[in-house]
Protein backbone atom coordinates (compact mmCIF):
# COMPACT_ATOMS: atom_id res chain seq x y z
CA MET A 1 92.71 86.41 98.51
CA HIS A 2 96.20 85.63 97.27
CA PRO A 3 98.10 82.69 98.82
CA ARG A 4 101.75 82.75 99.74
CA LEU A 5 103.95 81.88 96.80
CA THR A 6 106.78 80.00 98.48
CA THR A 7 106.77 76.59 100.06
CA THR A 8 110.44 75.87 100.62
CA ARG A 9 113.29 77.52 102.43
CA ALA A 10 115.45 77.42 99.29
CA GLU A 11 112.82 79.30 97.28
CA ALA A 12 112.51 81.94 99.98
CA THR A 13 116.30 82.29 100.17
CA VAL A 14 116.76 82.71 96.44
CA PHE A 15 113.90 85.13 95.95
CA THR A 16 114.86 87.25 98.97
CA MET A 17 118.46 87.51 97.80
CA VAL A 18 117.44 88.69 94.34
CA LEU A 19 114.89 91.09 95.85
CA THR A 20 117.25 92.71 98.33
CA GLN A 21 120.65 92.34 96.61
CA GLY A 22 119.88 91.88 92.91
CA PRO A 23 120.52 91.86 90.07
CA VAL A 24 122.60 88.81 90.93
CA THR A 25 123.68 85.68 89.04
CA ARG A 26 122.76 82.16 90.01
CA VAL A 27 126.45 81.45 90.62
CA GLU A 28 126.66 84.34 93.06
CA ILE A 29 123.44 83.26 94.78
CA ALA A 30 124.89 79.79 95.25
CA ARG A 31 128.14 81.22 96.62
CA ARG A 32 126.42 83.52 99.12
CA SER A 33 123.68 81.13 100.22
CA GLY A 34 125.54 77.81 100.27
CA LEU A 35 122.93 76.22 98.00
CA SER A 36 124.02 74.12 95.06
CA SER A 37 123.71 75.60 91.56
CA ALA A 38 121.02 73.04 90.76
CA ALA A 39 119.06 74.01 93.87
CA VAL A 40 119.25 77.69 92.94
CA THR A 41 118.02 76.99 89.41
CA LYS A 42 115.15 74.85 90.72
CA ALA A 43 114.16 77.47 93.31
CA ALA A 44 114.21 80.34 90.81
CA ARG A 45 112.21 78.58 88.12
CA PRO A 46 108.67 79.03 89.57
CA PHE A 47 109.30 82.75 90.15
CA ILE A 48 110.49 83.19 86.57
CA GLU A 49 107.47 81.30 85.26
CA ALA A 50 105.12 83.38 87.43
CA GLY A 51 106.71 86.61 86.22
CA TYR A 52 108.28 87.73 89.50
CA LEU A 53 111.88 87.25 88.30
CA GLU A 54 113.46 87.77 84.91
CA GLU A 55 116.86 87.17 83.39
CA LEU A 56 118.88 90.11 82.21
CA GLU A 57 121.25 90.01 79.28
CA ALA A 58 124.47 88.18 80.15
CA THR A 59 127.12 90.60 81.39
CA GLU A 60 129.82 88.42 82.94
CA ARG A 61 131.29 84.94 82.87
CA THR A 62 131.21 82.47 85.73
CA ALA A 63 135.04 82.46 85.69
CA PRO A 64 137.68 84.11 83.48
CA GLY A 65 137.83 82.25 80.17
CA ALA A 66 135.43 79.53 81.30
CA GLY A 67 131.82 78.78 80.51
CA ARG A 68 129.20 80.91 78.85
CA PRO A 69 128.34 84.37 80.21
CA ALA A 70 126.09 84.35 83.26
CA SER A 71 122.65 86.00 83.10
CA PRO A 72 121.79 87.93 86.28
CA LEU A 73 118.36 87.50 87.83
CA THR A 74 116.39 90.60 88.74
CA ILE A 75 113.00 91.47 90.15
CA ARG A 76 110.07 92.51 87.97
CA ALA A 77 109.06 95.20 90.42
CA ASN A 78 105.65 95.90 88.86
CA ARG A 79 104.56 92.25 88.91
CA GLU A 80 102.79 92.75 92.24
CA PHE A 81 101.73 95.80 94.22
CA PHE A 82 101.23 96.20 97.97
CA ALA A 83 99.25 98.59 100.10
CA GLY A 84 100.72 99.81 103.37
CA VAL A 85 99.09 101.99 106.02
CA LYS A 86 100.52 103.59 109.14
CA ILE A 87 97.80 104.13 111.76
CA THR A 88 98.25 107.01 114.21
CA ASP A 89 95.82 108.36 116.79
CA ASP A 90 94.52 111.04 114.40
CA GLU A 91 95.50 110.05 110.88
CA LEU A 92 95.97 107.24 108.38
CA ILE A 93 98.96 107.45 106.04
CA GLY A 94 98.80 105.05 103.12
CA VAL A 95 100.98 104.06 100.18
CA ILE A 96 100.98 101.67 97.25
CA THR A 97 104.41 100.16 96.63
CA ASP A 98 105.98 97.87 94.09
CA LEU A 99 107.83 94.65 94.91
CA ARG A 100 110.87 96.62 96.05
CA ALA A 101 108.71 98.56 98.51
CA GLN A 102 109.15 101.76 96.52
CA PRO A 103 106.15 104.05 97.16
CA LEU A 104 104.29 104.84 93.94
CA VAL A 105 101.35 106.81 95.32
CA SER A 106 100.46 108.04 98.79
CA ALA A 107 97.51 109.58 100.60
CA HIS A 108 96.52 110.82 104.06
CA ARG A 109 93.15 110.60 105.76
CA ARG A 110 92.24 112.32 109.01
CA LEU A 111 90.55 110.20 111.67
CA THR A 112 87.47 111.53 113.43
CA THR A 113 87.39 108.58 115.82
CA THR A 114 89.82 106.02 117.21
CA SER A 115 87.21 103.31 117.64
CA PRO A 116 88.29 100.14 115.82
CA GLU A 117 85.13 100.19 113.70
CA GLY A 118 85.62 103.81 112.69
CA VAL A 119 89.30 103.34 111.90
CA VAL A 120 88.63 100.25 109.79
CA GLU A 121 85.90 102.07 107.85
CA ALA A 122 88.27 104.96 107.10
CA LEU A 123 91.01 102.47 106.30
CA ALA A 124 88.87 100.68 103.70
CA GLU A 125 88.05 104.01 102.03
CA LEU A 126 91.70 105.04 101.95
CA VAL A 127 92.86 101.73 100.46
CA ALA A 128 90.10 101.87 97.83
CA ASP A 129 91.22 105.37 96.85
CA LEU A 130 94.85 104.31 96.60
CA ARG A 131 94.06 101.28 94.45
CA SER A 132 91.85 103.35 92.15
CA ASP A 133 94.81 105.54 91.20
CA ASP A 134 95.86 103.01 88.55
CA PRO A 135 93.99 99.98 87.13
CA ALA A 136 97.14 97.91 87.67
CA TYR A 137 97.02 98.58 91.40
CA ASP A 138 93.46 97.33 91.61
CA GLU A 139 94.28 94.25 89.52
CA ARG A 140 97.60 93.27 91.11
CA CYS A 141 97.37 94.48 94.71
CA HIS A 142 96.27 91.59 96.93
CA TRP A 143 98.05 92.40 100.21
CA LEU A 144 97.63 95.13 102.80
CA GLY A 145 100.16 95.78 105.56
CA LEU A 146 99.14 97.73 108.66
CA ALA A 147 101.57 99.35 111.10
CA VAL A 148 100.31 100.17 114.59
CA SER A 149 102.12 101.35 117.69
CA GLY A 150 101.95 99.12 120.75
CA ASP A 151 101.84 95.42 121.53
CA VAL A 152 100.94 93.54 118.33
CA ASP A 153 100.68 89.80 117.73
CA LYS A 154 101.50 89.49 114.03
CA ALA A 155 100.69 85.77 113.86
CA LEU A 156 97.15 86.37 115.14
CA GLY A 157 96.69 89.76 113.50
CA LEU A 158 95.80 91.06 116.95
CA VAL A 159 96.51 94.45 118.50
CA ARG A 160 96.84 93.47 122.14
CA TYR A 161 97.41 96.99 123.42
CA SER A 162 97.95 100.33 121.69
CA PRO A 163 98.21 103.17 124.22
CA PHE A 164 97.89 105.97 121.67
CA LEU A 165 94.75 104.46 120.14
CA GLY A 166 93.33 103.17 123.42
CA TRP A 167 92.91 99.69 121.91
CA ARG A 168 92.98 96.37 123.70
CA LYS A 169 92.61 92.96 122.01
CA VAL A 170 91.45 94.31 118.64
CA PRO A 171 91.44 91.61 115.86
CA LEU A 172 92.59 94.15 113.30
CA ALA A 173 93.70 91.74 110.56
CA ARG A 174 90.29 90.06 110.48
CA LEU A 175 88.37 93.33 110.56
CA ALA A 176 90.51 94.95 107.87
CA GLY A 177 90.43 91.83 105.71
CA GLU A 178 86.65 91.73 105.82
CA ALA A 179 86.44 95.43 104.98
CA THR A 180 88.94 95.43 102.09
CA GLY A 181 88.90 91.88 100.71
CA LEU A 182 92.70 91.81 100.90
CA ASN A 183 95.19 89.60 102.70
CA VAL A 184 96.19 91.63 105.76
CA THR A 185 99.30 91.66 107.92
CA VAL A 186 99.40 93.66 111.15
CA GLU A 187 102.68 94.51 112.81
CA ASN A 188 104.08 96.87 115.38
CA ASP A 189 105.06 100.08 113.58
CA VAL A 190 108.69 100.01 114.74
CA ARG A 191 109.15 96.39 113.66
CA SER A 192 107.56 97.28 110.31
CA LEU A 193 110.09 100.03 109.77
CA THR A 194 112.82 97.58 110.83
CA VAL A 195 111.74 95.14 108.12
CA ALA A 196 111.94 97.92 105.52
CA GLU A 197 115.46 98.78 106.68
CA GLN A 198 116.48 95.12 106.73
CA TRP A 199 115.29 94.36 103.20
CA PHE A 200 115.57 97.69 101.42
CA GLY A 201 117.51 100.18 103.58
CA ASP A 202 120.52 100.67 105.83
CA GLY A 203 120.19 97.19 107.28
CA VAL A 204 120.90 95.39 104.00
CA GLY A 205 124.01 93.26 104.42
CA ALA A 206 124.01 93.42 108.24
CA SER A 207 123.17 90.20 110.06
CA SER A 208 122.41 92.22 113.19
CA PHE A 209 121.36 95.82 113.71
CA ALA A 210 119.03 97.93 115.81
CA LEU A 211 116.56 100.61 114.77
CA VAL A 212 115.76 103.25 117.42
CA THR A 213 112.80 105.55 116.83
CA VAL A 214 112.35 108.95 118.47
CA GLY A 215 108.98 110.70 118.55
CA ALA A 216 105.72 110.31 120.43
CA GLY A 217 107.26 107.15 121.87
CA ILE A 218 110.76 105.72 122.00
CA GLY A 219 110.87 102.41 120.17
CA CYS A 220 113.47 99.89 119.07
CA GLY A 221 113.46 97.16 116.45
CA LEU A 222 116.09 94.41 116.52
CA VAL A 223 117.50 92.12 113.84
CA ALA A 224 119.65 89.18 114.99
CA ASN A 225 121.05 86.48 112.72
CA ASP A 226 119.15 88.03 109.79
CA ARG A 227 115.78 87.76 111.54
CA VAL A 228 113.61 90.44 113.10
CA VAL A 229 113.29 89.71 116.81
CA ALA A 230 109.62 89.59 117.76
CA GLY A 231 109.90 88.09 121.25
CA SER A 232 108.04 85.02 122.44
CA HIS A 233 105.09 87.19 123.50
CA GLY A 234 105.31 89.73 120.68
CA VAL A 235 107.33 92.19 122.76
CA ALA A 236 111.06 92.80 122.19
CA GLY A 237 113.43 95.73 122.07
CA GLU A 238 111.26 98.01 124.20
CA ILE A 239 114.02 100.39 125.20
CA GLY A 240 111.39 103.07 125.75
CA HIS A 241 110.45 101.22 128.92
CA ILE A 242 113.93 100.73 130.35
CA PRO A 243 113.97 102.62 133.68
CA VAL A 244 116.67 105.30 133.61
CA GLY A 245 115.10 108.03 135.79
CA GLY A 246 114.72 106.33 139.12
CA GLU A 247 111.19 106.52 140.55
CA GLU A 248 110.13 109.51 138.45
CA PRO A 249 108.35 110.27 136.27
CA GLU A 250 105.46 107.83 136.03
CA CYS A 251 105.01 106.20 132.62
CA HIS A 252 101.77 105.30 130.85
CA CYS A 253 102.92 101.66 130.96
CA GLY A 254 102.60 101.67 134.74
CA GLY A 255 106.33 101.76 135.38
CA ARG A 256 108.43 104.66 136.59
CA GLY A 257 111.46 106.46 135.20
CA CYS A 258 111.10 104.96 131.71
CA VAL A 259 113.02 106.45 128.80
CA GLU A 260 109.71 107.20 127.07
CA ALA A 261 108.34 108.98 130.15
CA ILE A 262 111.27 111.40 129.89
CA ALA A 263 112.01 111.61 126.15
CA GLY A 264 108.65 111.04 124.45
CA THR A 265 106.98 114.03 122.79
CA ALA A 266 104.30 114.59 125.46
CA PRO A 267 106.72 114.53 128.44
CA ILE A 268 109.09 116.91 126.64
CA VAL A 269 106.25 119.35 125.93
CA ALA A 270 105.04 119.16 129.54
CA ALA A 271 108.56 119.74 130.87
CA VAL A 272 109.25 122.71 128.56
CA ARG A 273 105.88 124.24 129.49
CA ALA A 274 106.75 123.91 133.17
CA ALA A 275 110.26 125.26 132.64
CA THR A 276 109.14 128.30 130.65
CA GLY A 277 105.79 128.96 132.31
CA ASP A 278 104.05 128.90 128.91
CA ALA A 279 101.22 126.37 129.07
CA SER A 280 100.29 126.91 125.42
CA LEU A 281 103.49 125.52 123.91
CA THR A 282 103.22 122.75 121.31
CA ILE A 283 106.11 120.43 120.46
CA ASP A 284 107.01 122.63 117.47
CA ALA A 285 107.00 125.73 119.68
CA ALA A 286 109.04 123.93 122.36
CA ILE A 287 111.66 123.05 119.75
CA ASP A 288 111.69 126.64 118.51
CA VAL A 289 112.15 127.99 122.04
CA ALA A 290 115.07 125.65 122.64
CA HIS A 291 116.62 126.50 119.27
CA ALA A 292 116.31 130.18 120.21
CA GLY A 293 118.61 129.52 123.17
CA ASN A 294 116.26 129.22 126.14
CA THR A 295 118.45 127.53 128.75
CA ALA A 296 115.62 125.82 130.64
CA ALA A 297 114.14 124.39 127.44
CA ARG A 298 117.52 123.18 126.24
CA GLU A 299 118.05 121.40 129.56
CA VAL A 300 114.79 119.50 129.00
CA PHE A 301 116.03 118.24 125.63
CA ALA A 302 119.45 117.43 127.09
CA ARG A 303 117.76 115.31 129.77
CA ALA A 304 115.78 113.56 127.05
CA GLY A 305 119.01 112.90 125.14
CA HIS A 306 120.62 111.50 128.28
CA ALA A 307 117.69 109.10 128.76
CA ILE A 308 117.77 107.97 125.12
CA GLY A 309 121.55 107.49 125.25
CA LEU A 310 121.27 105.31 128.35
CA GLY A 311 118.51 103.26 126.74
CA ILE A 312 120.54 102.72 123.57
CA ALA A 313 123.61 101.77 125.63
CA ALA A 314 121.64 99.20 127.61
CA MET A 315 120.36 97.69 124.38
CA ALA A 316 123.85 97.65 122.82
CA ASN A 317 125.37 96.03 125.90
CA LEU A 318 122.78 93.25 125.85
CA PHE A 319 122.46 92.78 122.10
CA GLY A 320 125.72 93.92 120.45
CA PRO A 321 124.38 95.08 117.05
CA GLU A 322 126.65 95.85 114.09
CA ARG A 323 125.02 99.26 113.67
CA ILE A 324 122.27 101.35 115.22
CA ILE A 325 119.93 103.39 113.03
CA VAL A 326 118.31 106.31 114.88
CA THR A 327 115.17 107.54 113.17
CA GLY A 328 111.66 108.72 113.85
CA ASP A 329 108.98 110.99 112.50
CA VAL A 330 110.02 114.35 111.06
CA GLN A 331 108.74 116.20 114.12
CA GLY A 332 110.69 114.05 116.55
CA LEU A 333 113.92 114.35 114.60
CA ALA A 334 113.51 118.10 114.14
CA ALA A 335 114.74 118.25 117.73
CA TYR A 336 117.55 115.75 117.21
CA ASP A 337 120.29 118.40 117.19
CA LEU A 338 119.07 119.51 120.63
CA PHE A 339 119.90 116.16 122.23
CA GLU A 340 122.33 114.58 119.76
CA GLU A 341 125.42 115.51 121.77
CA GLN A 342 123.92 114.17 124.99
CA ILE A 343 122.76 110.95 123.30
CA ASN A 344 126.30 110.27 122.06
CA ARG A 345 127.91 111.24 125.37
CA SER A 346 125.59 109.09 127.49
CA PHE A 347 125.76 106.19 125.06
CA THR A 348 129.57 106.25 125.00
CA SER A 349 129.88 106.52 128.76
CA GLN A 350 127.43 103.68 129.48
CA ALA A 351 128.21 101.28 126.61
CA PHE A 352 130.54 98.48 127.67
CA GLY A 353 133.84 97.91 125.88
CA ALA A 354 133.64 97.60 122.11
CA ALA A 355 129.86 98.22 122.19
CA ALA A 356 130.75 101.92 122.40
CA ASP A 357 132.26 101.65 118.89
CA CYS A 358 128.91 100.68 117.37
CA ARG A 359 128.10 103.10 114.56
CA LEU A 360 125.05 105.35 115.06
CA LEU A 361 123.29 106.42 111.84
CA LEU A 362 120.75 109.27 111.80
CA ARG A 363 118.01 108.65 109.25
CA PRO A 364 114.94 110.95 109.34
CA ARG A 365 111.79 109.24 108.07
CA THR A 366 108.43 110.65 107.00
CA PHE A 367 105.21 108.89 107.94
CA GLU A 368 105.03 107.64 104.34
CA GLN A 369 108.17 105.64 105.10
CA TRP A 370 106.43 104.04 108.08
CA ALA A 371 103.56 103.10 105.74
CA ARG A 372 106.18 101.68 103.37
CA GLY A 373 107.37 99.58 106.29
CA ALA A 374 103.89 98.12 106.64
CA ALA A 375 103.95 97.20 102.95
CA ALA A 376 107.42 95.67 103.40
CA VAL A 377 106.00 93.34 106.07
CA ALA A 378 103.33 92.23 103.59
CA ILE A 379 106.02 91.60 100.95
CA GLN A 380 108.08 89.63 103.44
CA THR A 381 105.06 87.58 104.48
CA LEU A 382 104.10 86.72 100.91
CA PHE A 383 107.55 85.48 100.01
CA SER A 384 108.62 83.90 103.29
CA SER A 385 109.20 80.19 103.73
CA GLN A 386 106.33 78.11 105.07
CA GLU A 387 108.74 75.48 106.34
CA ARG A 388 109.10 75.21 110.09
C-alpha cells in the first residue's frame, strides 16, 4: 500500500496547479494561489525531492530587467502510474495512466457474471495483465480507481446501489483492495469523468461547470467553486431523475416521467420498436432507422432530446455553471445529431435569463476515457490535502 503524499493544503494547491496548469513558475503559482513565494517553495520541495516535480531550464525573468530567470516547475509524468477501470454490466475496461492521466495501455475483459465476487475476480486478472505490460507499471503502480454507475459512497468505498449491475451495499474498495493489493478508490462513473475533465480536460480553468452524459443512463457531474459536488449522501446532479414527462413512463428508480426513463438507451429502443413494429431492433439499428428518415423513429429521438434539454435547463437554472459539457459513450452520442436540435431548443426555452447563454460543448468519449476518469480520481485522492 502507498500512503497519500500530501499533508497540507498548500502542498496540495501547489502540486495540483503544476499538474493541471504546468509548466509554471513559482512566481506564477504564488500569484494565482495567493500563497507567499516562501510558502510555494516550501510546498514544492518534498515533491521535487520525491521525484514528482522537476525544474525546467529557466526561460523567463520574474520581471523585466529584474532578478534571475525563473525556472518553471513541471510534472515528471512517469514517476507514478495509476490503474483505472470502468465497470459495466457486461464488460471491464481498464487503463494504465501516467500522472497526467494519459492512458498508456488499455484492455477489455468480458464479464460472465455480475456477482460482486465474479466481477472482482475478473477485475484482479485484468489489472494484473495491465501491470504486466511494462515492469515500470508493476513497480510504480500502487493505486487503482474504479468507476461504477449508480449510488457510490467514495469515502466508504461502498456501492450503495447500482441498477445496471444489480448491486446493493457492495464494499467494492475493500474487496478489490484484497484481490489486487492496491490502494483502491471507488467513485460514481459520471463523477469520475467529471474529475478527469476538471483536472485534465475542458473543465480546466473553470471554477464551475457541469458534465452531462448521454447513454444507457442520463447522468450529470457538477463542479462548484473548484470542487466536485458529491452531495451529503453521495448523490448530486442526478438530472436523469428529474421528472419531465408527467406520470409516464415509469422509471427503474421508482419515480415516473424521469429524463432517463424517456432518453436512456433502453427506453429509446423500446419506443422505436413500438413505433416501427420491429421488435428485433437494437440501439444501433434504431439509430440507423432514424438516420434513414423514418418519421416515427425520429420523433422518438426528438422526444428524448426534449427531455434531456429540459433536464439540462433545470440544472442550469439551479446551478448556473460557466459551461456544460455534453458527452457519453460512443453509442449514445452516435445518435446525438438526432436530438441535438431539440436539446438546444428545449434548453433555450426553459433556461432562465442568462442561464440560456451557457455554452454547451459536445465531447464524445470512449469507454477508455471513462476508465481514465477512474484513474484521475485515484490521482486526485493521492495528492489531495488531508487537512479538514
